[in-house]
Short mmCIF file of C-alpha atoms in Angstrom, two decimals:
data_model
loop_
_atom_site.label_atom_id
_atom_site.label_comp_id
_atom_site.label_asym_id
_atom_site.label_seq_id
_atom_site.Cartn_x
_atom_site.Cartn_y
_atom_site.Cartn_z
CA MET A 1 30.67 -3.85 -122.00
CA SER A 2 31.94 -0.86 -120.21
CA ASN A 3 29.90 1.98 -118.89
CA PRO A 4 30.53 5.01 -121.03
CA GLN A 5 30.21 7.36 -118.05
CA THR A 6 32.30 5.50 -115.51
CA GLY A 7 34.41 3.32 -117.71
CA THR A 8 33.60 0.22 -115.70
CA ALA A 9 31.92 -2.89 -116.78
CA PRO A 10 28.38 -3.45 -115.52
CA PRO A 11 27.99 -6.19 -112.95
CA SER A 12 26.71 -9.49 -114.12
CA PRO A 13 23.54 -10.94 -112.72
CA SER A 14 25.49 -13.52 -110.79
CA GLY A 15 27.71 -10.86 -109.42
CA ARG A 16 24.71 -8.87 -108.23
CA ALA A 17 23.36 -11.94 -106.55
CA ALA A 18 26.63 -12.65 -104.87
CA GLY A 19 26.93 -9.08 -103.73
CA SER A 20 23.41 -9.12 -102.48
CA ALA A 21 24.12 -12.32 -100.60
CA ALA A 22 27.29 -10.86 -99.21
CA SER A 23 25.43 -7.75 -98.16
CA SER A 24 22.80 -9.88 -96.52
CA ALA A 25 25.44 -11.89 -94.81
CA GLY A 26 27.19 -8.76 -93.67
CA ALA A 27 23.94 -7.25 -92.47
CA GLY A 28 23.12 -10.44 -90.69
CA SER A 29 26.51 -10.45 -89.11
CA THR A 30 26.13 -6.86 -88.13
CA ALA A 31 22.66 -7.49 -86.79
CA SER A 32 23.94 -10.47 -84.91
CA SER A 33 26.69 -8.41 -83.41
CA THR A 34 24.31 -5.63 -82.58
CA GLY A 35 21.85 -8.06 -81.08
CA SER A 36 24.62 -9.62 -79.05
CA ALA A 37 25.71 -6.26 -77.83
CA ALA A 38 22.15 -5.29 -77.09
CA GLY A 39 21.61 -8.54 -75.25
CA THR A 40 24.72 -7.95 -73.28
CA GLY A 41 23.53 -4.45 -72.42
CA LEU A 42 20.05 -5.67 -71.37
CA GLY A 43 21.53 -8.42 -69.31
CA GLY A 44 23.77 -5.93 -67.64
CA ALA A 45 20.85 -3.66 -66.99
CA LEU A 46 18.87 -6.53 -65.44
CA LEU A 47 21.81 -7.52 -63.32
CA SER A 48 22.23 -3.93 -62.31
CA SER A 49 18.56 -3.61 -61.36
CA THR A 50 18.75 -6.62 -59.02
CA ASP A 51 21.88 -5.41 -57.34
CA PRO A 52 20.91 -3.19 -54.33
CA ALA A 53 24.29 -1.58 -54.31
CA GLN A 54 24.08 -0.42 -57.95
CA GLY A 55 20.43 0.34 -58.70
CA ALA A 56 17.11 1.37 -57.16
CA ARG A 57 15.20 -1.12 -55.02
CA ARG A 58 12.02 -2.76 -56.21
CA ARG A 59 8.72 -1.17 -55.10
CA THR A 60 7.15 -2.84 -52.10
CA ALA A 61 3.61 -4.18 -51.87
CA TRP A 62 2.87 -1.47 -49.31
CA ALA A 63 3.89 1.25 -51.75
CA ASP A 64 1.75 -0.32 -54.48
CA GLY A 65 -1.16 -0.48 -52.07
CA VAL A 66 -0.75 3.16 -51.12
CA ASP A 67 -0.73 4.12 -54.78
CA GLN A 68 -3.86 2.09 -55.41
CA LEU A 69 -5.57 3.63 -52.39
CA ARG A 70 -4.58 7.10 -53.53
CA ALA A 71 -5.94 6.37 -56.99
CA THR A 72 -9.15 5.00 -55.51
CA ALA A 73 -9.59 8.05 -53.30
CA THR A 74 -9.70 10.30 -56.35
CA THR A 75 -13.15 8.96 -57.25
CA GLU A 76 -16.34 9.34 -55.25
CA PRO A 77 -17.13 5.58 -55.16
CA GLY A 78 -13.62 4.93 -53.92
CA ARG A 79 -13.93 7.57 -51.24
CA LEU A 80 -17.25 6.09 -50.13
CA ARG A 81 -15.72 2.63 -49.79
CA ILE A 82 -12.94 4.03 -47.63
CA ILE A 83 -15.43 5.95 -45.48
CA GLY A 84 -17.58 2.86 -45.00
CA ALA A 85 -14.60 0.74 -43.93
CA VAL A 86 -13.39 3.39 -41.48
CA LEU A 87 -16.86 3.84 -39.94
CA ALA A 88 -17.34 0.09 -39.51
CA PHE A 89 -13.90 -0.19 -37.89
CA LEU A 90 -14.55 2.68 -35.45
CA VAL A 91 -17.92 1.30 -34.37
CA LEU A 92 -16.53 -2.21 -33.88
CA ALA A 93 -13.51 -0.82 -32.00
CA PHE A 94 -15.86 1.11 -29.71
CA GLY A 95 -17.88 -2.03 -28.98
CA ALA A 96 -14.75 -4.10 -28.34
CA ALA A 97 -13.24 -1.48 -26.01
CA THR A 98 -16.52 -1.22 -24.11
CA ALA A 99 -16.85 -4.99 -23.73
CA TRP A 100 -13.23 -5.35 -22.59
CA GLN A 101 -13.20 -2.54 -20.04
CA VAL A 102 -16.64 -3.29 -18.64
CA ALA A 103 -15.72 -6.98 -18.25
CA ASP A 104 -12.56 -5.92 -16.43
CA ARG A 105 -14.48 -3.68 -14.03
CA SER A 106 -17.20 -6.28 -13.48
CA ALA A 107 -14.52 -8.81 -12.52
CA ALA A 108 -12.99 -6.33 -10.07
CA ALA A 109 -16.42 -5.61 -8.54
CA ARG A 110 -17.03 -9.33 -8.26
CA ASP A 111 -13.68 -9.74 -6.51
CA VAL A 112 -14.66 -7.03 -4.02
CA VAL A 113 -17.78 -8.97 -3.03
CA ALA A 114 -16.63 -12.56 -3.42
CA ARG A 115 -12.91 -12.48 -2.62
CA SER A 116 -11.29 -9.35 -1.18
CA GLN A 117 -13.83 -8.40 1.47
CA PRO A 118 -14.43 -11.98 2.66
CA LEU A 119 -10.67 -12.51 2.92
CA THR A 120 -10.35 -9.27 4.87
CA ALA A 121 -13.12 -10.42 7.21
CA ASP A 122 -11.43 -13.81 7.61
CA ALA A 123 -8.11 -12.14 8.42
CA ALA A 124 -9.86 -10.03 11.07
CA ASP A 125 -11.48 -13.18 12.48
CA ILE A 126 -8.10 -14.91 12.62
CA TYR A 127 -6.74 -12.01 14.65
CA ARG A 128 -9.81 -11.93 16.88
CA SER A 129 -9.74 -15.71 17.42
CA LEU A 130 -6.07 -15.67 18.40
CA ALA A 131 -6.53 -12.70 20.73
CA ASP A 132 -9.62 -14.25 22.31
CA ALA A 133 -7.82 -17.58 22.75
CA ASP A 134 -5.03 -15.79 24.59
CA THR A 135 -7.51 -13.88 26.75
CA THR A 136 -9.51 -17.03 27.53
CA ALA A 137 -6.36 -18.98 28.40
CA ALA A 138 -5.39 -16.28 30.89
CA ALA A 139 -8.89 -16.33 32.41
CA GLY A 140 -8.74 -20.12 32.72
CA PHE A 141 -5.33 -19.88 34.33
CA LEU A 142 -6.65 -17.43 36.91
CA ALA A 143 -9.49 -19.83 37.73
CA GLY A 144 -6.93 -22.58 38.38
CA GLY A 145 -8.61 -25.82 39.30
CA LYS A 146 -11.99 -24.09 39.01
CA GLU A 147 -11.67 -23.51 35.27
CA THR A 148 -15.07 -24.17 33.74
CA GLN A 149 -15.78 -26.43 30.79
CA ALA A 150 -17.19 -23.43 28.93
CA THR A 151 -13.88 -21.58 29.26
CA ARG A 152 -11.96 -24.60 28.02
CA GLU A 153 -14.31 -25.06 25.06
CA ARG A 154 -14.10 -21.38 24.19
CA TYR A 155 -10.32 -21.58 24.02
CA GLU A 156 -10.40 -24.72 21.89
CA ASN A 157 -13.01 -23.23 19.56
CA ASP A 158 -10.87 -20.12 19.09
CA ILE A 159 -7.82 -22.18 18.16
CA ALA A 160 -9.88 -24.39 15.81
CA THR A 161 -11.41 -21.31 14.17
CA ALA A 162 -8.02 -19.73 13.63
CA ALA A 163 -6.63 -22.95 12.11
CA ARG A 164 -9.65 -23.36 9.82
CA LEU A 165 -9.53 -19.77 8.60
CA LEU A 166 -5.79 -20.03 8.01
CA ALA A 167 -6.37 -23.06 5.78
CA LYS A 168 -9.12 -21.19 3.93
CA ALA A 169 -6.96 -18.10 3.49
CA SER A 170 -4.08 -20.21 2.24
CA SER A 171 -6.21 -21.61 -0.58
CA ASN A 172 -7.67 -18.21 -1.55
CA THR A 173 -4.67 -15.90 -1.43
CA SER A 174 -2.86 -17.15 -4.53
CA GLY A 175 -0.63 -14.54 -6.11
CA SER A 176 0.06 -12.65 -2.86
CA ASP A 177 3.53 -13.41 -1.53
CA ALA A 178 3.03 -11.17 1.51
CA ALA A 179 -0.15 -12.98 2.54
CA ALA A 180 1.42 -16.40 1.94
CA HIS A 181 4.38 -15.43 4.14
CA GLN A 182 2.16 -14.35 7.02
CA ILE A 183 -0.01 -17.46 6.73
CA GLY A 184 3.06 -19.71 6.76
CA LYS A 185 4.39 -17.92 9.83
CA LEU A 186 1.10 -18.29 11.68
CA ASN A 187 0.85 -21.98 10.81
CA SER A 188 4.31 -22.62 12.22
CA LEU A 189 3.86 -20.56 15.39
CA LEU A 190 0.37 -21.68 16.40
CA PRO A 191 1.34 -25.25 17.50
CA ARG A 192 4.20 -23.82 19.60
CA TYR A 193 1.82 -21.41 21.30
CA THR A 194 -0.75 -24.09 22.15
CA GLY A 195 2.04 -26.28 23.51
CA LEU A 196 3.13 -23.51 25.88
CA ILE A 197 -0.46 -22.99 27.04
CA GLU A 198 -0.87 -26.69 27.83
CA THR A 199 2.40 -26.68 29.76
CA ALA A 200 1.25 -23.63 31.73
CA ARG A 201 -2.06 -25.32 32.55
CA THR A 202 -0.37 -28.51 33.69
CA ASN A 203 1.99 -26.66 36.02
CA ASN A 204 -0.83 -24.47 37.33
CA ARG A 205 -3.00 -27.46 38.21
CA GLN A 206 -0.12 -28.95 40.13
CA GLY A 207 0.30 -25.69 42.04
CA LEU A 208 3.71 -24.97 40.55
CA PRO A 209 4.60 -21.27 40.12
CA LEU A 210 6.36 -22.14 36.89
CA GLY A 211 2.93 -22.19 35.22
CA GLY A 212 2.68 -18.41 35.38
CA ALA A 213 6.06 -18.05 33.67
CA TYR A 214 4.95 -20.36 30.86
CA LEU A 215 1.71 -18.40 30.46
CA ARG A 216 3.58 -15.10 30.28
CA TYR A 217 5.97 -16.59 27.74
CA ALA A 218 3.04 -17.84 25.67
CA ASN A 219 1.43 -14.41 25.88
CA ALA A 220 4.70 -12.77 24.80
CA GLN A 221 4.84 -15.06 21.79
CA MET A 222 1.23 -14.22 20.98
CA ARG A 223 1.79 -10.49 21.42
CA ASP A 224 5.16 -10.27 19.67
CA GLU A 225 4.83 -12.84 16.86
CA LEU A 226 1.39 -14.34 16.28
CA LEU A 227 -0.71 -11.19 16.52
CA PRO A 228 1.71 -9.06 14.43
CA ALA A 229 1.61 -11.77 11.74
CA ALA A 230 -2.19 -11.80 11.89
CA ARG A 231 -2.19 -8.00 11.72
CA GLY A 232 0.10 -8.19 8.69
CA LEU A 233 -2.28 -10.61 6.98
CA TYR A 234 -5.21 -8.31 7.75
CA THR A 235 -3.30 -5.30 6.39
CA THR A 236 -2.39 -7.17 3.21
CA GLU A 237 -5.96 -8.27 2.55
CA THR A 238 -7.26 -4.78 3.32
CA ALA A 239 -4.83 -3.33 0.78
CA ARG A 240 -6.00 -5.86 -1.81
CA LEU A 241 -9.60 -4.85 -1.11
CA GLY A 242 -8.64 -1.23 -1.77
CA GLU A 243 -6.95 -2.20 -5.05
CA ASP A 244 -10.05 -4.08 -6.21
CA TYR A 245 -12.22 -1.10 -5.32
CA ASP A 246 -9.96 1.19 -7.36
CA ALA A 247 -10.01 -1.17 -10.34
CA ALA A 248 -13.80 -1.52 -10.22
CA LYS A 249 -14.43 2.23 -9.97
CA ALA A 250 -11.88 3.41 -12.57
CA TRP A 251 -13.52 5.21 -15.50
CA PRO A 252 -13.25 3.32 -18.83
CA TRP A 253 -11.55 6.19 -20.63
CA LEU A 254 -10.52 4.13 -23.66
CA ALA A 255 -14.10 3.03 -24.33
CA LEU A 256 -15.47 6.52 -23.74
CA SER A 257 -12.92 8.05 -26.12
CA ALA A 258 -13.64 5.42 -28.77
CA GLY A 259 -17.38 6.09 -28.44
CA VAL A 260 -16.98 9.83 -28.85
CA LEU A 261 -14.71 9.28 -31.87
CA ALA A 262 -17.15 6.84 -33.49
CA LEU A 263 -20.10 9.17 -32.99
CA GLY A 264 -18.12 12.11 -34.33
CA ALA A 265 -17.16 10.18 -37.46
CA LEU A 266 -20.74 9.01 -38.04
CA THR A 267 -22.05 12.55 -37.64
CA TRP A 268 -19.48 13.84 -40.12
CA ALA A 269 -20.39 11.11 -42.64
CA GLN A 270 -24.09 11.96 -42.44
CA ARG A 271 -23.39 15.66 -42.88
CA ARG A 272 -21.21 14.89 -45.88
CA THR A 273 -23.96 12.77 -47.40
CA TYR A 274 -26.52 15.50 -46.85
CA ARG A 275 -24.34 18.14 -48.48
CA ARG A 276 -23.77 15.98 -51.57
CA THR A 277 -27.26 14.53 -51.99
CA ASN A 278 -29.49 16.99 -50.12
CA ARG A 279 -31.02 14.00 -48.32
CA VAL A 280 -31.60 14.61 -44.64
CA PHE A 281 -31.28 11.01 -43.45
CA ASN A 282 -29.32 7.96 -44.46
CA ARG A 283 -31.05 5.04 -42.74
CA GLY A 284 -27.97 2.89 -42.39
CA LEU A 285 -25.84 5.68 -40.96
CA LEU A 286 -28.70 6.78 -38.72
CA ALA A 287 -29.02 3.21 -37.35
CA ALA A 288 -25.25 3.06 -36.73
CA THR A 289 -25.35 6.41 -34.92
CA THR A 290 -28.29 5.34 -32.77
CA ALA A 291 -26.63 2.04 -31.81
CA SER A 292 -23.36 3.77 -30.89
CA ALA A 293 -25.18 6.47 -28.90
CA VAL A 294 -27.11 3.81 -26.96
CA VAL A 295 -23.89 1.98 -26.06
CA LEU A 296 -22.20 5.21 -24.98
CA LEU A 297 -25.13 6.32 -22.82
CA TRP A 298 -25.47 2.83 -21.35
CA LEU A 299 -21.76 2.82 -20.54
CA VAL A 300 -21.84 6.21 -18.83
CA ALA A 301 -25.05 5.51 -16.89
CA GLY A 302 -24.13 1.94 -15.92
CA HIS A 303 -20.66 2.86 -14.74
CA SER A 304 -21.95 5.87 -12.82
CA VAL A 305 -24.48 3.69 -10.97
CA ALA A 306 -21.82 1.04 -10.35
CA ARG A 307 -19.42 3.64 -8.92
CA SER A 308 -22.18 5.03 -6.70
CA GLY A 309 -23.02 1.58 -5.35
CA LEU A 310 -19.38 0.69 -4.76
CA ASN A 311 -18.72 4.03 -3.06
CA THR A 312 -21.72 3.43 -0.79
CA SER A 313 -20.53 -0.09 -0.01
CA TYR A 314 -17.13 1.31 0.96
CA GLU A 315 -18.30 4.32 2.97
CA SER A 316 -21.24 2.62 4.68
CA GLY A 317 -19.89 -0.92 4.77
CA ALA A 318 -16.17 -1.56 4.29
CA ARG A 319 -14.97 1.42 6.36
CA SER A 320 -17.40 0.61 9.17
CA LEU A 321 -16.35 -3.03 9.11
CA LYS A 322 -12.70 -2.05 9.38
CA VAL A 323 -13.29 0.26 12.36
CA LEU A 324 -15.52 -2.25 14.14
CA ASN A 325 -13.00 -5.05 13.65
CA GLU A 326 -10.27 -2.86 15.12
CA ALA A 327 -12.54 -1.90 18.03
CA ARG A 328 -13.17 -5.56 18.75
CA ILE A 329 -9.42 -6.24 18.66
CA ASP A 330 -8.76 -3.35 21.07
CA ALA A 331 -11.35 -4.76 23.48
CA LEU A 332 -9.77 -8.22 23.29
CA GLN A 333 -6.28 -6.89 23.94
CA ALA A 334 -7.50 -4.80 26.85
CA ARG A 335 -9.20 -7.87 28.33
CA GLY A 336 -6.07 -9.98 27.89
CA ASP A 337 -3.90 -7.36 29.58
CA GLU A 338 -6.41 -7.09 32.40
CA ASN A 339 -6.16 -10.84 33.08
CA LEU A 340 -2.40 -10.90 32.81
CA THR A 341 -2.11 -8.07 35.32
CA LEU A 342 -3.35 -10.52 37.95
CA VAL A 343 -1.29 -13.40 36.57
CA ALA A 344 2.01 -11.48 36.59
CA ARG A 345 1.34 -9.66 39.91
CA GLY A 346 3.74 -6.89 39.03
CA ALA A 347 6.51 -9.17 37.75
CA VAL A 348 6.59 -7.43 34.36
CA VAL A 349 7.12 -3.68 34.38
CA THR A 350 7.82 -0.92 31.88
CA LYS A 351 10.97 1.23 31.79
CA ASP A 352 9.36 3.70 34.18
CA GLN A 353 8.45 0.88 36.61
CA GLN A 354 4.74 0.73 35.82
CA ASP A 355 2.85 -2.52 35.52
CA PHE A 356 3.33 -3.56 31.88
CA TYR A 357 -0.10 -5.14 31.45
CA GLU A 358 -1.98 -2.37 33.22
CA VAL A 359 -0.37 0.14 30.83
CA GLY A 360 -1.48 -2.07 27.94
CA TYR A 361 -5.04 -2.15 29.33
CA ARG A 362 -5.22 1.64 29.57
CA THR A 363 -3.82 2.04 26.06
CA GLY A 364 -6.41 -0.36 24.66
CA MET A 365 -9.24 1.46 26.42
CA ARG A 366 -8.02 4.83 25.21
CA ASP A 367 -7.97 3.58 21.62
CA LEU A 368 -11.37 1.96 22.08
CA ALA A 369 -13.36 4.81 23.66
CA GLY A 370 -10.96 7.70 24.24
CA PRO A 371 -9.49 9.12 27.46
CA GLY A 372 -11.57 9.23 30.61
CA ARG A 373 -13.77 6.72 32.34
CA SER A 374 -17.22 8.15 31.69
CA GLY A 375 -19.31 9.90 29.10
CA ALA A 376 -19.58 9.39 25.36
CA ALA A 377 -16.79 7.95 23.28
CA ALA A 378 -14.25 10.40 21.90
CA ALA A 379 -14.80 11.34 18.26
CA ASN A 380 -11.39 10.01 17.20
CA SER A 381 -11.70 6.71 19.08
CA ARG A 382 -12.74 3.43 17.47
CA LEU A 383 -16.24 3.50 18.88
CA GLY A 384 -16.64 7.23 18.20
CA THR A 385 -15.65 6.70 14.56
CA ALA A 386 -17.97 3.71 14.28
CA LEU A 387 -20.88 5.86 15.50
CA THR A 388 -20.06 8.50 12.89
CA LEU A 389 -19.91 5.97 10.07
CA ALA A 390 -23.14 4.17 11.01
CA ASP A 391 -25.85 5.49 8.69
CA ASP A 392 -28.96 4.20 10.46
CA ASP A 393 -30.22 3.56 13.95
CA THR A 394 -29.89 -0.20 13.55
CA GLY A 395 -26.17 0.24 13.11
CA ARG A 396 -25.76 2.94 15.78
CA ARG A 397 -27.70 1.26 18.60
CA PRO A 398 -25.29 -1.65 19.31
CA VAL A 399 -22.34 0.74 19.16
CA ARG A 400 -23.96 3.05 21.72
CA GLU A 401 -24.62 0.06 23.97
CA ALA A 402 -20.98 -0.98 23.56
CA VAL A 403 -19.85 2.50 24.68
CA GLU A 404 -22.07 2.34 27.77
CA THR A 405 -20.74 -1.12 28.62
CA VAL A 406 -17.12 -0.01 28.14
CA ARG A 407 -17.68 2.72 30.75
CA GLN A 408 -19.16 0.10 33.08
CA TRP A 409 -16.16 -2.13 32.43
CA GLN A 410 -13.76 0.69 33.29
CA ALA A 411 -15.55 1.33 36.59
CA ARG A 412 -15.39 -2.35 37.55
CA HIS A 413 -11.76 -2.54 36.54
CA ALA A 414 -10.97 0.42 38.80
CA GLU A 415 -12.55 -1.47 41.70
CA ALA A 416 -10.53 -4.57 40.91
CA ARG A 417 -7.30 -2.59 40.78
CA ALA A 418 -8.10 -0.87 44.07
CA ALA A 419 -8.66 -4.24 45.73
CA ASP A 420 -5.43 -5.66 44.31
CA ASP A 421 -3.45 -2.60 45.40
CA GLN A 422 -4.82 -3.07 48.93
CA GLY A 423 -3.57 -6.66 48.94
CA ASP A 424 -7.02 -8.26 48.58
CA TYR A 425 -6.13 -10.53 45.64
CA ASP A 426 -9.17 -12.79 45.99
CA ARG A 427 -11.57 -9.83 45.80
CA ALA A 428 -9.69 -8.44 42.81
CA LEU A 429 -9.87 -11.85 41.13
CA ALA A 430 -13.62 -12.05 41.75
CA LYS A 431 -14.04 -8.58 40.16
CA VAL A 432 -12.22 -9.78 37.03
CA ILE A 433 -13.43 -13.38 36.46
CA GLY A 434 -16.40 -13.58 38.81
CA GLY A 435 -20.12 -13.50 38.04
CA GLU A 436 -22.50 -10.76 36.94
CA ALA A 437 -20.56 -7.84 38.42
CA ALA A 438 -17.18 -8.88 36.99
CA THR A 439 -15.27 -7.17 34.23
CA GLY A 440 -15.46 -10.43 32.25
CA GLN A 441 -19.22 -9.98 31.95
CA SER A 442 -18.71 -6.41 30.70
CA PHE A 443 -16.18 -7.56 28.14
CA ASP A 444 -18.49 -10.29 26.84
CA ARG A 445 -21.29 -7.76 26.44
CA VAL A 446 -19.02 -5.32 24.57
CA ASP A 447 -17.84 -8.11 22.28
CA SER A 448 -21.39 -9.28 21.53
CA ARG A 449 -22.57 -5.73 20.74
CA LEU A 450 -19.66 -5.20 18.39
CA ALA A 451 -20.39 -8.54 16.72
CA GLN A 452 -24.00 -7.39 16.24
CA ALA A 453 -22.86 -4.13 14.66
CA LEU A 454 -20.45 -6.05 12.41
CA ALA A 455 -23.23 -8.32 11.18
CA HIS A 456 -25.40 -5.30 10.29
CA GLU A 457 -22.60 -3.49 8.48
CA GLN A 458 -21.74 -6.67 6.60
CA GLN A 459 -25.29 -6.77 5.25
CA GLU A 460 -25.12 -3.10 4.30
CA PHE A 461 -21.85 -3.67 2.48
CA ARG A 462 -23.12 -6.70 0.57
CA ARG A 463 -26.35 -5.02 -0.50
CA ALA A 464 -24.63 -1.85 -1.78
CA ALA A 465 -21.81 -3.77 -3.50
CA ASP A 466 -24.28 -6.12 -5.22
CA ASP A 467 -26.29 -3.13 -6.44
CA GLY A 468 -23.15 -1.55 -7.86
CA ARG A 469 -22.00 -4.74 -9.53
CA GLY A 470 -25.48 -5.39 -10.95
CA ALA A 471 -25.46 -2.05 -12.78
CA LEU A 472 -22.93 -3.49 -15.25
CA ASP A 473 -24.88 -6.69 -15.96
CA GLY A 474 -25.69 -7.14 -19.63
CA LEU A 475 -23.51 -4.27 -20.78
CA VAL A 476 -20.78 -6.49 -22.24
CA ALA A 477 -23.16 -8.52 -24.40
CA GLY A 478 -25.20 -5.44 -25.27
CA ALA A 479 -22.12 -3.52 -26.40
CA VAL A 480 -21.01 -6.36 -28.68
CA VAL A 481 -24.44 -6.84 -30.27
CA LEU A 482 -25.05 -3.13 -30.79
CA ALA A 483 -21.55 -2.63 -32.18
CA VAL A 484 -22.11 -5.35 -34.78
CA LEU A 485 -25.48 -3.85 -35.69
CA GLY A 486 -23.96 -0.38 -35.86
CA ALA A 487 -21.10 -1.50 -38.12
CA THR A 488 -23.59 -3.33 -40.36
CA GLY A 489 -25.75 -0.21 -40.56
CA ALA A 490 -22.75 1.91 -41.51
CA VAL A 491 -21.74 -0.47 -44.29
CA LEU A 492 -25.30 -0.71 -45.62
CA GLY A 493 -25.73 3.06 -45.49
CA ILE A 494 -22.58 3.63 -47.53
CA GLY A 495 -23.56 0.77 -49.84
CA ARG A 496 -26.84 2.54 -50.58
CA ARG A 497 -24.86 5.56 -51.79
CA LEU A 498 -22.54 3.36 -53.83
CA SER A 499 -25.50 1.77 -55.64
CA GLU A 500 -26.30 5.19 -57.12
CA TYR A 501 -23.08 5.04 -59.18
CA ARG A 502 -23.85 1.73 -60.86
#
């Protein structure tokens, strides 16, 4: 039946169903197409997001952490947690810096006492033993067939001492190429020198004039090679002693700065707490502040006392030891030149035709006591400087006696030279290697007085250096313990505030 308004027949029920099905199918097809297109678009978007060249990079864990920290810092509990962590870190960092720098300075102070200064003293003894061996060999040569057993034993003891100290220095100077080079040179030259001395003695006992030439050659080797190498070793060890002193006395600026920073942060945190709660004290923060203040004061006081002790050990000990060692070396060289003047008998001269060994004797005496042959030692001489550095009468008395004996030695030497110049060789020889009135007796007395002064100054050095090193005892462990307690107090103090928000 047709529709009167449209003139079309109404759809049958089956037709409606078919149309509905077709519509559904078409909708489904459309939906499927749309979904496919959407899927394709999403997939493209995902692909685009993973392609660094086409899209933005993914956020890093660091950026996420910063965002979380920023979000946390917007609340008071979050801010308190951050403050507590920072305070604990600063206190622990202060304790760690203190422990590290104090341990470093304690080790340097220990090296001053146990390594550097003993090695410097050994190097000086090596030089002295070699110089004394050369002097004694010349004296024995002058005595000829009358050389005493004591002179022979003194020479052998000097050589044995030098060899023993060289072996000791070789085992204790690890890490120093300069010292190792000088030690190796001395070890290679020493047997050659002793061989020349034995050849000189053999020829001298047989009455052959060639013995004097061998002795002069041995002395030249000692003067030009052995003693400069020993001086180089002494200089190297002295420089190492100075480096250890500098390391031990250096202020621990990192630890001091960390302590000031930690105390400043703790003070700020307590002020902040007071302003927000109107509570005067926070026990945890107060404990952390007290612990940090104790460490800082201990550090300043302990290091100040250590520096004072080390400075005293250097001024009253190490400097005096250095001057006295050099004075002893000057005396030995002067004595050796005095003996060789009689051995050479004018055969070795300087460019201006002066006796080479007599010039060396006068130079040694000038360095030892200053110009002139009488009176007190010059202020800039070795003995004059040693008197100035001695800080008590026990240290000054042997030096004064050494000065008096040096003047006596010079007077006796002048008599010996006068006799030799007049052709009286036997009288000159008796004045040099004879009995009580000989220059040899004066030299031995000078050497013994200088050895006495050295022993006293060595004790002064050791006592002052030990006092300085002892001022740092316990500070490393104390700093660590107090830092842990301080950090714990800071955390507990902030935790007490956090509990108020629960």
